[in-house]
C-alpha cells in the first residue's frame, strides 16, 4: 500500500496514464492525492476527471485555481480565457456529473504519516494559520462549494482583496481570502499580506515579500506541506515542504512523490514522466 502525491495535471491525461503505469498504481491497494489544477490548458480535461472519478475513494483531489475557474465558467460567472481548453468538457454528455464530482473535492487535506503531519494544499498557507486552522477554513469553503449557494459564491469569489487574513472577516470577503491563499498564493509579507502578480521562481522575491513557506514563524512549519501551483519553482523537497508542479502542461514533467512510512526526506521517492508540451509558457503560467 502506497500513498502518492501528484502535481498539477492540467488536462494532460496521457502523461497521467503513463505516470500511473510507471508507479504501478492499484486502486485496490494505493491512494492518490492530486494536488489541484486537474483541468485546463492541457488537451483532455474530461479524460482526467473521468479517470479520477473511476478510482473512487482511492483518488482524492484538491481544488486549484483552474478547477475553480472551470466551475465559474460552467455557471456563467466567467468567460473562457484565450488559453482555456475546457470547452469539450463543458459540452460533454456527462459534463454535469463531472462538475458535480469536482465541486465535492477538497480545498485542503491532512494525513498522519508516522509521527508527522502531512498537510496538502494546492498553492500555499498563510503564516498565521496552524494545520488545524487551515483545515477548518478549507472546510468553510468546501461547505459552500457543495451547497445550494455555489452560484452566489462564484460571483463573489474573484478579486485580490482583502489581501490578508483577519479573524474578524465574514461572508464573501472571508471566503475569498481563504480561496486566494489556498489556490493562488506564492509570495506574502512577513505579516501575511499576499502578492498575486509575480509568477517567477522564489529568487528573487518581489521587494518586501517572501515565498510563503519562508516566512519566519510560519505556524505550519512543524508539518510537511505538499503543494503544486508554482511551476517556475518546480521540484523542491525539504523536511517541511514538497513542491510538486514540474510544468507538465508546458512540456516539463508530471511528478508523483511516493510518501514513505515517515515524512523524512530520504523516505520520499520522486517518480516522473516527460510530458508533451500543450502550451507555451507565458504570463500566467
PDB file of C-alpha atoms in Angstrom:
ATOM      1  CA  UNK A   1       0.000   0.000   0.000  1.00  0.00           C
ATOM      2  CA  UNK A   2       1.466   3.349  -1.086  1.00  0.00           C
ATOM      3  CA  UNK A   3       0.469   6.995  -0.878  1.00  0.00           C
ATOM      4  CA  UNK A   4       1.314   9.210  -3.851  1.00  0.00           C
ATOM      5  CA  UNK A   5       1.044  12.981  -4.195  1.00  0.00           C
ATOM      6  CA  UNK A   6       0.803  14.146  -7.811  1.00  0.00           C
ATOM      7  CA  UNK A   7       1.435  17.672  -9.056  1.00  0.00           C
ATOM      8  CA  UNK A   8      -0.634  19.768 -11.470  1.00  0.00           C
ATOM      9  CA  UNK A   9      -2.095  17.607 -14.274  1.00  0.00           C
ATOM     10  CA  UNK A  10      -3.953  20.433 -16.077  1.00  0.00           C
ATOM     11  CA  UNK A  11      -5.838  18.245 -18.506  1.00  0.00           C
ATOM     12  CA  UNK A  12      -2.809  16.179 -19.582  1.00  0.00           C
ATOM     13  CA  UNK A  13      -4.417  12.752 -19.356  1.00  0.00           C
ATOM     14  CA  UNK A  14      -1.904  10.821 -21.477  1.00  0.00           C
ATOM     15  CA  UNK A  15       1.072  11.702 -19.214  1.00  0.00           C
ATOM     16  CA  UNK A  16      -1.095  10.942 -16.182  1.00  0.00           C
ATOM     17  CA  UNK A  17      -1.811   7.496 -17.579  1.00  0.00           C
ATOM     18  CA  UNK A  18       1.892   6.878 -18.220  1.00  0.00           C
ATOM     19  CA  UNK A  19       2.776   8.056 -14.722  1.00  0.00           C
ATOM     20  CA  UNK A  20       0.220   5.754 -13.115  1.00  0.00           C
ATOM     21  CA  UNK A  21       1.573   2.866 -15.177  1.00  0.00           C
ATOM     22  CA  UNK A  22       5.114   3.727 -14.094  1.00  0.00           C
ATOM     23  CA  UNK A  23       4.206   3.675 -10.399  1.00  0.00           C
ATOM     24  CA  UNK A  24       2.076   0.558 -10.945  1.00  0.00           C
ATOM     25  CA  UNK A  25      -0.886   2.268  -9.300  1.00  0.00           C
ATOM     26  CA  UNK A  26      -3.564  -0.085  -7.998  1.00  0.00           C
ATOM     27  CA  UNK A  27      -6.870   1.451  -6.765  1.00  0.00           C
ATOM     28  CA  UNK A  28      -7.400  -1.562  -4.526  1.00  0.00           C
ATOM     29  CA  UNK A  29      -4.039  -1.055  -2.847  1.00  0.00           C
ATOM     30  CA  UNK A  30      -2.803   2.544  -3.228  1.00  0.00           C
ATOM     31  CA  UNK A  31      -4.009   6.084  -2.626  1.00  0.00           C
ATOM     32  CA  UNK A  32      -3.513   9.091  -4.895  1.00  0.00           C
ATOM     33  CA  UNK A  33      -3.789  12.718  -3.866  1.00  0.00           C
ATOM     34  CA  UNK A  34      -3.792  15.056  -6.858  1.00  0.00           C
ATOM     35  CA  UNK A  35      -2.762  18.479  -5.596  1.00  0.00           C
ATOM     36  CA  UNK A  36      -5.136  20.630  -7.644  1.00  0.00           C
ATOM     37  CA  UNK A  37      -5.376  22.045 -11.167  1.00  0.00           C
ATOM     38  CA  UNK A  38      -6.752  18.840 -12.562  1.00  0.00           C
ATOM     39  CA  UNK A  39      -8.065  20.664 -15.635  1.00  0.00           C
ATOM     40  CA  UNK A  40      -7.441  23.344 -18.257  1.00  0.00           C
ATOM     41  CA  UNK A  41      -4.700  24.273 -20.706  1.00  0.00           C
ATOM     42  CA  UNK A  42      -3.968  20.638 -21.489  1.00  0.00           C
ATOM     43  CA  UNK A  43      -5.718  18.665 -24.239  1.00  0.00           C
ATOM     44  CA  UNK A  44      -8.116  16.367 -22.370  1.00  0.00           C
ATOM     45  CA  UNK A  45      -9.508  17.663 -19.101  1.00  0.00           C
ATOM     46  CA  UNK A  46     -12.605  15.479 -19.365  1.00  0.00           C
ATOM     47  CA  UNK A  47     -10.490  12.321 -19.545  1.00  0.00           C
ATOM     48  CA  UNK A  48      -8.605  13.367 -16.405  1.00  0.00           C
ATOM     49  CA  UNK A  49     -11.827  13.850 -14.442  1.00  0.00           C
ATOM     50  CA  UNK A  50     -13.338  10.606 -15.727  1.00  0.00           C
ATOM     51  CA  UNK A  51     -10.176   8.715 -14.806  1.00  0.00           C
ATOM     52  CA  UNK A  52     -10.062  10.093 -11.271  1.00  0.00           C
ATOM     53  CA  UNK A  53     -13.801   9.604 -10.773  1.00  0.00           C
ATOM     54  CA  UNK A  54     -13.369   5.983 -11.778  1.00  0.00           C
ATOM     55  CA  UNK A  55     -10.870   5.353  -8.990  1.00  0.00           C
ATOM     56  CA  UNK A  56     -13.457   6.183  -6.338  1.00  0.00           C
ATOM     57  CA  UNK A  57     -12.107   6.677  -2.824  1.00  0.00           C
ATOM     58  CA  UNK A  58      -8.599   5.652  -3.928  1.00  0.00           C
ATOM     59  CA  UNK A  59      -8.105   9.047  -5.624  1.00  0.00           C
ATOM     60  CA  UNK A  60      -8.540  12.241  -3.647  1.00  0.00           C
ATOM     61  CA  UNK A  61      -8.225  15.594  -5.335  1.00  0.00           C
ATOM     62  CA  UNK A  62      -7.652  19.149  -4.241  1.00  0.00           C
ATOM     63  CA  UNK A  63      -9.208  22.113  -6.000  1.00  0.00           C
ATOM     64  CA  UNK A  64      -6.827  24.532  -7.673  1.00  0.00           C
ATOM     65  CA  UNK A  65      -7.423  27.893  -9.284  1.00  0.00           C
ATOM     66  CA  UNK A  66      -8.072  26.295 -12.689  1.00  0.00           C
ATOM     67  CA  UNK A  67     -10.626  23.906 -11.214  1.00  0.00           C
ATOM     68  CA  UNK A  68     -12.494  26.771  -9.571  1.00  0.00           C
ATOM     69  CA  UNK A  69     -12.238  28.707 -12.846  1.00  0.00           C
ATOM     70  CA  UNK A  70     -13.946  25.802 -14.610  1.00  0.00           C
ATOM     71  CA  UNK A  71     -16.811  25.952 -12.110  1.00  0.00           C
ATOM     72  CA  UNK A  72     -17.044  29.707 -12.683  1.00  0.00           C
ATOM     73  CA  UNK A  73     -17.239  29.283 -16.462  1.00  0.00           C
ATOM     74  CA  UNK A  74     -19.788  26.475 -16.128  1.00  0.00           C
ATOM     75  CA  UNK A  75     -22.024  28.710 -14.015  1.00  0.00           C
ATOM     76  CA  UNK A  76     -21.743  31.681 -16.359  1.00  0.00           C
ATOM     77  CA  UNK A  77     -19.729  33.736 -13.894  1.00  0.00           C
ATOM     78  CA  UNK A  78     -16.605  33.941 -16.076  1.00  0.00           C
ATOM     79  CA  UNK A  79     -15.962  33.811 -19.791  1.00  0.00           C
ATOM     80  CA  UNK A  80     -13.489  31.269 -21.050  1.00  0.00           C
ATOM     81  CA  UNK A  81      -9.972  32.641 -21.495  1.00  0.00           C
ATOM     82  CA  UNK A  82      -7.841  32.535 -24.643  1.00  0.00           C
ATOM     83  CA  UNK A  83      -5.751  29.651 -23.270  1.00  0.00           C
ATOM     84  CA  UNK A  84      -8.679  27.694 -21.835  1.00  0.00           C
ATOM     85  CA  UNK A  85      -9.230  24.159 -23.124  1.00  0.00           C
ATOM     86  CA  UNK A  86     -12.369  23.109 -21.270  1.00  0.00           C
ATOM     87  CA  UNK A  87     -14.992  23.648 -23.989  1.00  0.00           C
ATOM     88  CA  UNK A  88     -15.114  19.928 -24.835  1.00  0.00           C
ATOM     89  CA  UNK A  89     -15.607  19.055 -21.174  1.00  0.00           C
ATOM     90  CA  UNK A  90     -18.471  21.528 -20.847  1.00  0.00           C
ATOM     91  CA  UNK A  91     -20.116  20.152 -23.986  1.00  0.00           C
ATOM     92  CA  UNK A  92     -19.732  16.505 -22.990  1.00  0.00           C
ATOM     93  CA  UNK A  93     -22.881  14.470 -22.229  1.00  0.00           C
ATOM     94  CA  UNK A  94     -21.507  13.668 -18.775  1.00  0.00           C
ATOM     95  CA  UNK A  95     -20.447  17.257 -18.065  1.00  0.00           C
ATOM     96  CA  UNK A  96     -22.962  17.694 -15.249  1.00  0.00           C
ATOM     97  CA  UNK A  97     -21.711  14.573 -13.475  1.00  0.00           C
ATOM     98  CA  UNK A  98     -18.082  15.669 -13.813  1.00  0.00           C
ATOM     99  CA  UNK A  99     -18.803  19.144 -12.446  1.00  0.00           C
ATOM    100  CA  UNK A 100     -20.825  17.689  -9.581  1.00  0.00           C
ATOM    101  CA  UNK A 101     -17.899  15.416  -8.690  1.00  0.00           C
ATOM    102  CA  UNK A 102     -15.442  18.309  -8.964  1.00  0.00           C
ATOM    103  CA  UNK A 103     -17.280  20.574  -6.544  1.00  0.00           C
ATOM    104  CA  UNK A 104     -17.186  17.824  -3.932  1.00  0.00           C
ATOM    105  CA  UNK A 105     -13.390  17.674  -3.911  1.00  0.00           C
ATOM    106  CA  UNK A 106     -11.206  19.267  -1.247  1.00  0.00           C
ATOM    107  CA  UNK A 107      -9.554  22.613  -0.513  1.00  0.00           C
ATOM    108  CA  UNK A 108      -7.046  21.019   1.880  1.00  0.00           C
ATOM    109  CA  UNK A 109      -6.289  17.535   3.181  1.00  0.00           C
ATOM    110  CA  UNK A 110      -4.353  16.178   6.143  1.00  0.00           C
ATOM    111  CA  UNK A 111      -2.839  12.769   6.807  1.00  0.00           C
ATOM    112  CA  UNK A 112      -0.805  11.475   9.696  1.00  0.00           C
ATOM    113  CA  UNK A 113       2.352   9.795   8.410  1.00  0.00           C
ATOM    114  CA  UNK A 114       4.364   8.154  11.146  1.00  0.00           C
ATOM    115  CA  UNK A 115       4.700  10.808  13.825  1.00  0.00           C
ATOM    116  CA  UNK A 116       4.330  13.701  11.367  1.00  0.00           C
ATOM    117  CA  UNK A 117       1.600  15.825   9.844  1.00  0.00           C
ATOM    118  CA  UNK A 118       1.240  15.917   6.050  1.00  0.00           C
ATOM    119  CA  UNK A 119      -0.827  18.937   5.027  1.00  0.00           C
ATOM    120  CA  UNK A 120      -1.804  19.103   1.355  1.00  0.00           C
ATOM    121  CA  UNK A 121      -2.987  22.255  -0.414  1.00  0.00           C
ATOM    122  CA  UNK A 122      -2.873  23.492  -3.987  1.00  0.00           C
ATOM    123  CA  UNK A 123      -0.873  26.704  -3.530  1.00  0.00           C
ATOM    124  CA  UNK A 124       0.038  27.777  -0.023  1.00  0.00           C
ATOM    125  CA  UNK A 125      -0.858  28.506   3.588  1.00  0.00           C
ATOM    126  CA  UNK A 126      -0.838  31.884   5.289  1.00  0.00           C
ATOM    127  CA  UNK A 127       1.752  32.144   8.066  1.00  0.00           C
ATOM    128  CA  UNK A 128      -0.836  32.830  10.779  1.00  0.00           C
ATOM    129  CA  UNK A 129      -2.685  29.557  10.191  1.00  0.00           C
ATOM    130  CA  UNK A 130      -1.974  26.328  12.043  1.00  0.00           C
ATOM    131  CA  UNK A 131      -2.658  22.968  10.414  1.00  0.00           C
ATOM    132  CA  UNK A 132      -5.953  22.718  12.278  1.00  0.00           C
ATOM    133  CA  UNK A 133      -7.000  26.245  11.348  1.00  0.00           C
ATOM    134  CA  UNK A 134      -6.127  25.632   7.706  1.00  0.00           C
ATOM    135  CA  UNK A 135      -8.337  22.555   7.602  1.00  0.00           C
ATOM    136  CA  UNK A 136     -11.196  24.338   9.362  1.00  0.00           C
ATOM    137  CA  UNK A 137     -11.042  27.305   6.986  1.00  0.00           C
ATOM    138  CA  UNK A 138     -10.839  24.994   3.978  1.00  0.00           C
ATOM    139  CA  UNK A 139     -13.953  23.249   5.268  1.00  0.00           C
ATOM    140  CA  UNK A 140     -15.835  26.564   5.258  1.00  0.00           C
ATOM    141  CA  UNK A 141     -15.210  26.919   1.526  1.00  0.00           C
ATOM    142  CA  UNK A 142     -15.959  23.250   0.840  1.00  0.00           C
ATOM    143  CA  UNK A 143     -19.360  23.590   2.510  1.00  0.00           C
ATOM    144  CA  UNK A 144     -20.308  26.455   0.210  1.00  0.00           C
ATOM    145  CA  UNK A 145     -18.978  24.733  -2.913  1.00  0.00           C
ATOM    146  CA  UNK A 146     -21.096  21.679  -2.154  1.00  0.00           C
ATOM    147  CA  UNK A 147     -24.223  23.594  -1.163  1.00  0.00           C
ATOM    148  CA  UNK A 148     -27.062  25.494  -2.839  1.00  0.00           C
ATOM    149  CA  UNK A 149     -25.248  28.860  -2.618  1.00  0.00           C
ATOM    150  CA  UNK A 150     -22.498  27.809  -5.070  1.00  0.00           C
ATOM    151  CA  UNK A 151     -23.589  30.227  -7.799  1.00  0.00           C
ATOM    152  CA  UNK A 152     -23.700  33.211  -5.446  1.00  0.00           C
ATOM    153  CA  UNK A 153     -20.289  32.312  -4.051  1.00  0.00           C
ATOM    154  CA  UNK A 154     -18.702  32.018  -7.504  1.00  0.00           C
ATOM    155  CA  UNK A 155     -19.952  35.503  -8.399  1.00  0.00           C
ATOM    156  CA  UNK A 156     -18.128  36.890  -5.349  1.00  0.00           C
ATOM    157  CA  UNK A 157     -15.053  34.636  -5.363  1.00  0.00           C
ATOM    158  CA  UNK A 158     -12.844  36.692  -7.690  1.00  0.00           C
ATOM    159  CA  UNK A 159     -10.633  39.572  -6.612  1.00  0.00           C
ATOM    160  CA  UNK A 160      -7.400  40.328  -4.769  1.00  0.00           C
ATOM    161  CA  UNK A 161      -8.906  41.975  -1.711  1.00  0.00           C
ATOM    162  CA  UNK A 162      -8.823  41.611   1.198  1.00  0.00           C
ATOM    163  CA  UNK A 163      -5.157  40.745   0.716  1.00  0.00           C
ATOM    164  CA  UNK A 164      -4.514  39.457   4.248  1.00  0.00           C
ATOM    165  CA  UNK A 165      -6.200  37.363   6.896  1.00  0.00           C
ATOM    166  CA  UNK A 166      -8.238  38.780   9.762  1.00  0.00           C
ATOM    167  CA  UNK A 167     -10.184  36.563  12.145  1.00  0.00           C
ATOM    168  CA  UNK A 168     -12.979  39.134  12.092  1.00  0.00           C
ATOM    169  CA  UNK A 169     -13.632  38.686   8.363  1.00  0.00           C
ATOM    170  CA  UNK A 170     -17.081  37.384   7.465  1.00  0.00           C
ATOM    171  CA  UNK A 171     -19.104  36.491   4.408  1.00  0.00           C
ATOM    172  CA  UNK A 172     -17.695  36.524   0.915  1.00  0.00           C
ATOM    173  CA  UNK A 173     -14.626  38.546   1.918  1.00  0.00           C
ATOM    174  CA  UNK A 174     -13.636  35.829   4.381  1.00  0.00           C
ATOM    175  CA  UNK A 175     -14.123  33.056   1.828  1.00  0.00           C
ATOM    176  CA  UNK A 176     -12.210  34.994  -0.841  1.00  0.00           C
ATOM    177  CA  UNK A 177      -9.120  35.291   1.353  1.00  0.00           C
ATOM    178  CA  UNK A 178      -9.227  31.569   2.115  1.00  0.00           C
ATOM    179  CA  UNK A 179      -9.585  30.679  -1.575  1.00  0.00           C
ATOM    180  CA  UNK A 180      -6.796  33.045  -2.624  1.00  0.00           C
ATOM    181  CA  UNK A 181      -4.387  31.664  -0.044  1.00  0.00           C
ATOM    182  CA  UNK A 182      -5.096  28.012  -0.773  1.00  0.00           C
ATOM    183  CA  UNK A 183      -5.227  28.264  -4.585  1.00  0.00           C
ATOM    184  CA  UNK A 184      -3.174  31.320  -5.663  1.00  0.00           C
ATOM    185  CA  UNK A 185      -0.552  32.159  -3.029  1.00  0.00           C
ATOM    186  CA  UNK A 186       3.145  32.330  -3.896  1.00  0.00           C
ATOM    187  CA  UNK A 187       4.510  35.380  -2.072  1.00  0.00           C
ATOM    188  CA  UNK A 188       3.442  37.289   1.028  1.00  0.00           C
ATOM    189  CA  UNK A 189       4.932  39.688   3.538  1.00  0.00           C
ATOM    190  CA  UNK A 190       6.087  38.636   6.988  1.00  0.00           C
ATOM    191  CA  UNK A 191       2.633  39.736   8.185  1.00  0.00           C
ATOM    192  CA  UNK A 192       0.831  37.615   5.614  1.00  0.00           C
ATOM    193  CA  UNK A 193      -0.144  40.270   3.051  1.00  0.00           C
ATOM    194  CA  UNK A 194      -0.486  38.384  -0.231  1.00  0.00           C
ATOM    195  CA  UNK A 195       1.001  39.338  -3.604  1.00  0.00           C
ATOM    196  CA  UNK A 196      -0.545  37.916  -6.777  1.00  0.00           C
ATOM    197  CA  UNK A 197       1.347  39.459  -9.706  1.00  0.00           C
ATOM    198  CA  UNK A 198       4.674  37.620  -9.531  1.00  0.00           C
ATOM    199  CA  UNK A 199       4.778  34.184 -11.125  1.00  0.00           C
ATOM    200  CA  UNK A 200       8.535  33.678 -11.384  1.00  0.00           C
ATOM    201  CA  UNK A 201      10.618  31.435  -9.157  1.00  0.00           C
ATOM    202  CA  UNK A 202      11.254  32.093  -5.492  1.00  0.00           C
ATOM    203  CA  UNK A 203      14.502  34.024  -6.102  1.00  0.00           C
ATOM    204  CA  UNK A 204      14.429  36.945  -6.343  1.00  0.00           C
ATOM    205  CA  UNK A 205      11.184  37.602  -4.493  1.00  0.00           C
ATOM    206  CA  UNK A 206       9.310  40.862  -5.107  1.00  0.00           C
ATOM    207  CA  UNK A 207      10.603  43.628  -2.865  1.00  0.00           C
ATOM    208  CA  UNK A 208       9.117  43.368   0.598  1.00  0.00           C
ATOM    209  CA  UNK A 209       7.809  39.825   0.059  1.00  0.00           C
ATOM    210  CA  UNK A 210       8.926  36.264   0.764  1.00  0.00           C
ATOM    211  CA  UNK A 211       7.881  32.889  -0.574  1.00  0.00           C
ATOM    212  CA  UNK A 212       5.009  31.969   1.739  1.00  0.00           C
ATOM    213  CA  UNK A 213       6.940  28.949   3.044  1.00  0.00           C
ATOM    214  CA  UNK A 214       9.951  31.031   4.120  1.00  0.00           C
ATOM    215  CA  UNK A 215       8.077  33.481   6.354  1.00  0.00           C
ATOM    216  CA  UNK A 216       9.688  33.361   9.826  1.00  0.00           C
ATOM    217  CA  UNK A 217       7.400  31.891  12.449  1.00  0.00           C
ATOM    218  CA  UNK A 218       5.031  30.210   9.971  1.00  0.00           C
ATOM    219  CA  UNK A 219       2.680  28.139  12.125  1.00  0.00           C
ATOM    220  CA  UNK A 220       2.685  25.133   9.809  1.00  0.00           C
ATOM    221  CA  UNK A 221       6.488  24.845   9.832  1.00  0.00           C
ATOM    222  CA  UNK A 222       6.436  21.723  12.008  1.00  0.00           C
ATOM    223  CA  UNK A 223       4.321  19.904   9.420  1.00  0.00           C
ATOM    224  CA  UNK A 224       5.219  18.893   5.879  1.00  0.00           C
ATOM    225  CA  UNK A 225       3.164  20.930   3.403  1.00  0.00           C
ATOM    226  CA  UNK A 226       2.738  19.385  -0.050  1.00  0.00           C
ATOM    227  CA  UNK A 227       1.598  21.741  -2.796  1.00  0.00           C
ATOM    228  CA  UNK A 228       1.629  22.385  -6.532  1.00  0.00           C
ATOM    229  CA  UNK A 229       0.698  25.554  -8.440  1.00  0.00           C
ATOM    230  CA  UNK A 230       4.203  27.007  -8.814  1.00  0.00           C
ATOM    231  CA  UNK A 231       5.737  25.559 -11.974  1.00  0.00           C
ATOM    232  CA  UNK A 232       8.569  28.097 -12.030  1.00  0.00           C
ATOM    233  CA  UNK A 233       9.571  26.903  -8.555  1.00  0.00           C
ATOM    234  CA  UNK A 234       9.488  23.288  -9.661  1.00  0.00           C
ATOM    235  CA  UNK A 235      10.501  20.306  -7.559  1.00  0.00           C
ATOM    236  CA  UNK A 236      11.515  21.130  -4.008  1.00  0.00           C
ATOM    237  CA  UNK A 237      11.855  18.632  -1.197  1.00  0.00           C
ATOM    238  CA  UNK A 238      12.597  19.820   2.339  1.00  0.00           C
ATOM    239  CA  UNK A 239      11.576  18.414   5.703  1.00  0.00           C
ATOM    240  CA  UNK A 240       8.740  20.957   5.836  1.00  0.00           C
ATOM    241  CA  UNK A 241       7.879  21.136   2.097  1.00  0.00           C
ATOM    242  CA  UNK A 242       7.054  19.204  -1.037  1.00  0.00           C
ATOM    243  CA  UNK A 243       6.684  21.328  -4.180  1.00  0.00           C
ATOM    244  CA  UNK A 244       5.333  19.123  -6.981  1.00  0.00           C
ATOM    245  CA  UNK A 245       4.347  21.259 -10.006  1.00  0.00           C
ATOM    246  CA  UNK A 246       7.052  20.486 -12.552  1.00  0.00           C
ATOM    247  CA  UNK A 247       5.358  22.106 -15.540  1.00  0.00           C
ATOM    248  CA  UNK A 248       3.733  19.178 -17.336  1.00  0.00           C
ATOM    249  CA  UNK A 249       1.467  21.365 -19.491  1.00  0.00           C
ATOM    250  CA  UNK A 250       4.461  23.491 -20.564  1.00  0.00           C
ATOM    251  CA  UNK A 251       6.461  20.480 -21.752  1.00  0.00           C
ATOM    252  CA  UNK A 252       8.105  19.629 -18.434  1.00  0.00           C
ATOM    253  CA  UNK A 253       7.393  16.558 -16.339  1.00  0.00           C
ATOM    254  CA  UNK A 254       4.431  15.224 -14.432  1.00  0.00           C
ATOM    255  CA  UNK A 255       5.623  14.261 -10.964  1.00  0.00           C
ATOM    256  CA  UNK A 256       4.462  11.854  -8.300  1.00  0.00           C
ATOM    257  CA  UNK A 257       6.006  11.571  -4.862  1.00  0.00           C
ATOM    258  CA  UNK A 258       5.726   8.268  -3.054  1.00  0.00           C
ATOM    259  CA  UNK A 259       5.421   9.031   0.644  1.00  0.00           C
ATOM    260  CA  UNK A 260       7.194   6.542   2.853  1.00  0.00           C
ATOM    261  CA  UNK A 261       6.457   5.324   6.368  1.00  0.00           C
ATOM    262  CA  UNK A 262       7.726   8.658   7.714  1.00  0.00           C
ATOM    263  CA  UNK A 263       7.947  12.188   6.354  1.00  0.00           C
ATOM    264  CA  UNK A 264      11.736  12.147   6.359  1.00  0.00           C
ATOM    265  CA  UNK A 265      13.178  13.476   3.112  1.00  0.00           C
ATOM    266  CA  UNK A 266      15.056  10.247   2.464  1.00  0.00           C
ATOM    267  CA  UNK A 267      11.785   8.288   2.786  1.00  0.00           C
ATOM    268  CA  UNK A 268      10.306  10.027  -0.286  1.00  0.00           C
ATOM    269  CA  UNK A 269      10.629   8.810  -3.849  1.00  0.00           C
ATOM    270  CA  UNK A 270      10.202  11.104  -6.870  1.00  0.00           C
ATOM    271  CA  UNK A 271       8.745   9.451  -9.983  1.00  0.00           C
ATOM    272  CA  UNK A 272       8.360  11.467 -13.202  1.00  0.00           C
ATOM    273  CA  UNK A 273       7.292  11.132 -16.811  1.00  0.00           C
ATOM    274  CA  UNK A 274       8.103  13.560 -19.582  1.00  0.00           C
ATOM    275  CA  UNK A 275       5.105  15.483 -20.949  1.00  0.00           C
ATOM    276  CA  UNK A 276       4.210  16.682 -24.394  1.00  0.00           C
ATOM    277  CA  UNK A 277       4.068  20.482 -24.493  1.00  0.00           C
ATOM    278  CA  UNK A 278       0.421  21.532 -24.656  1.00  0.00           C
ATOM    279  CA  UNK A 279       1.050  25.288 -24.379  1.00  0.00           C
ATOM    280  CA  UNK A 280       3.974  27.657 -24.393  1.00  0.00           C
ATOM    281  CA  UNK A 281       4.851  29.301 -21.067  1.00  0.00           C
ATOM    282  CA  UNK A 282       3.974  32.951 -20.732  1.00  0.00           C
ATOM    283  CA  UNK A 283       2.237  35.380 -18.432  1.00  0.00           C
ATOM    284  CA  UNK A 284       0.007  33.489 -16.051  1.00  0.00           C
ATOM    285  CA  UNK A 285       1.996  30.254 -16.263  1.00  0.00           C
TER     286      UNK A 285
END
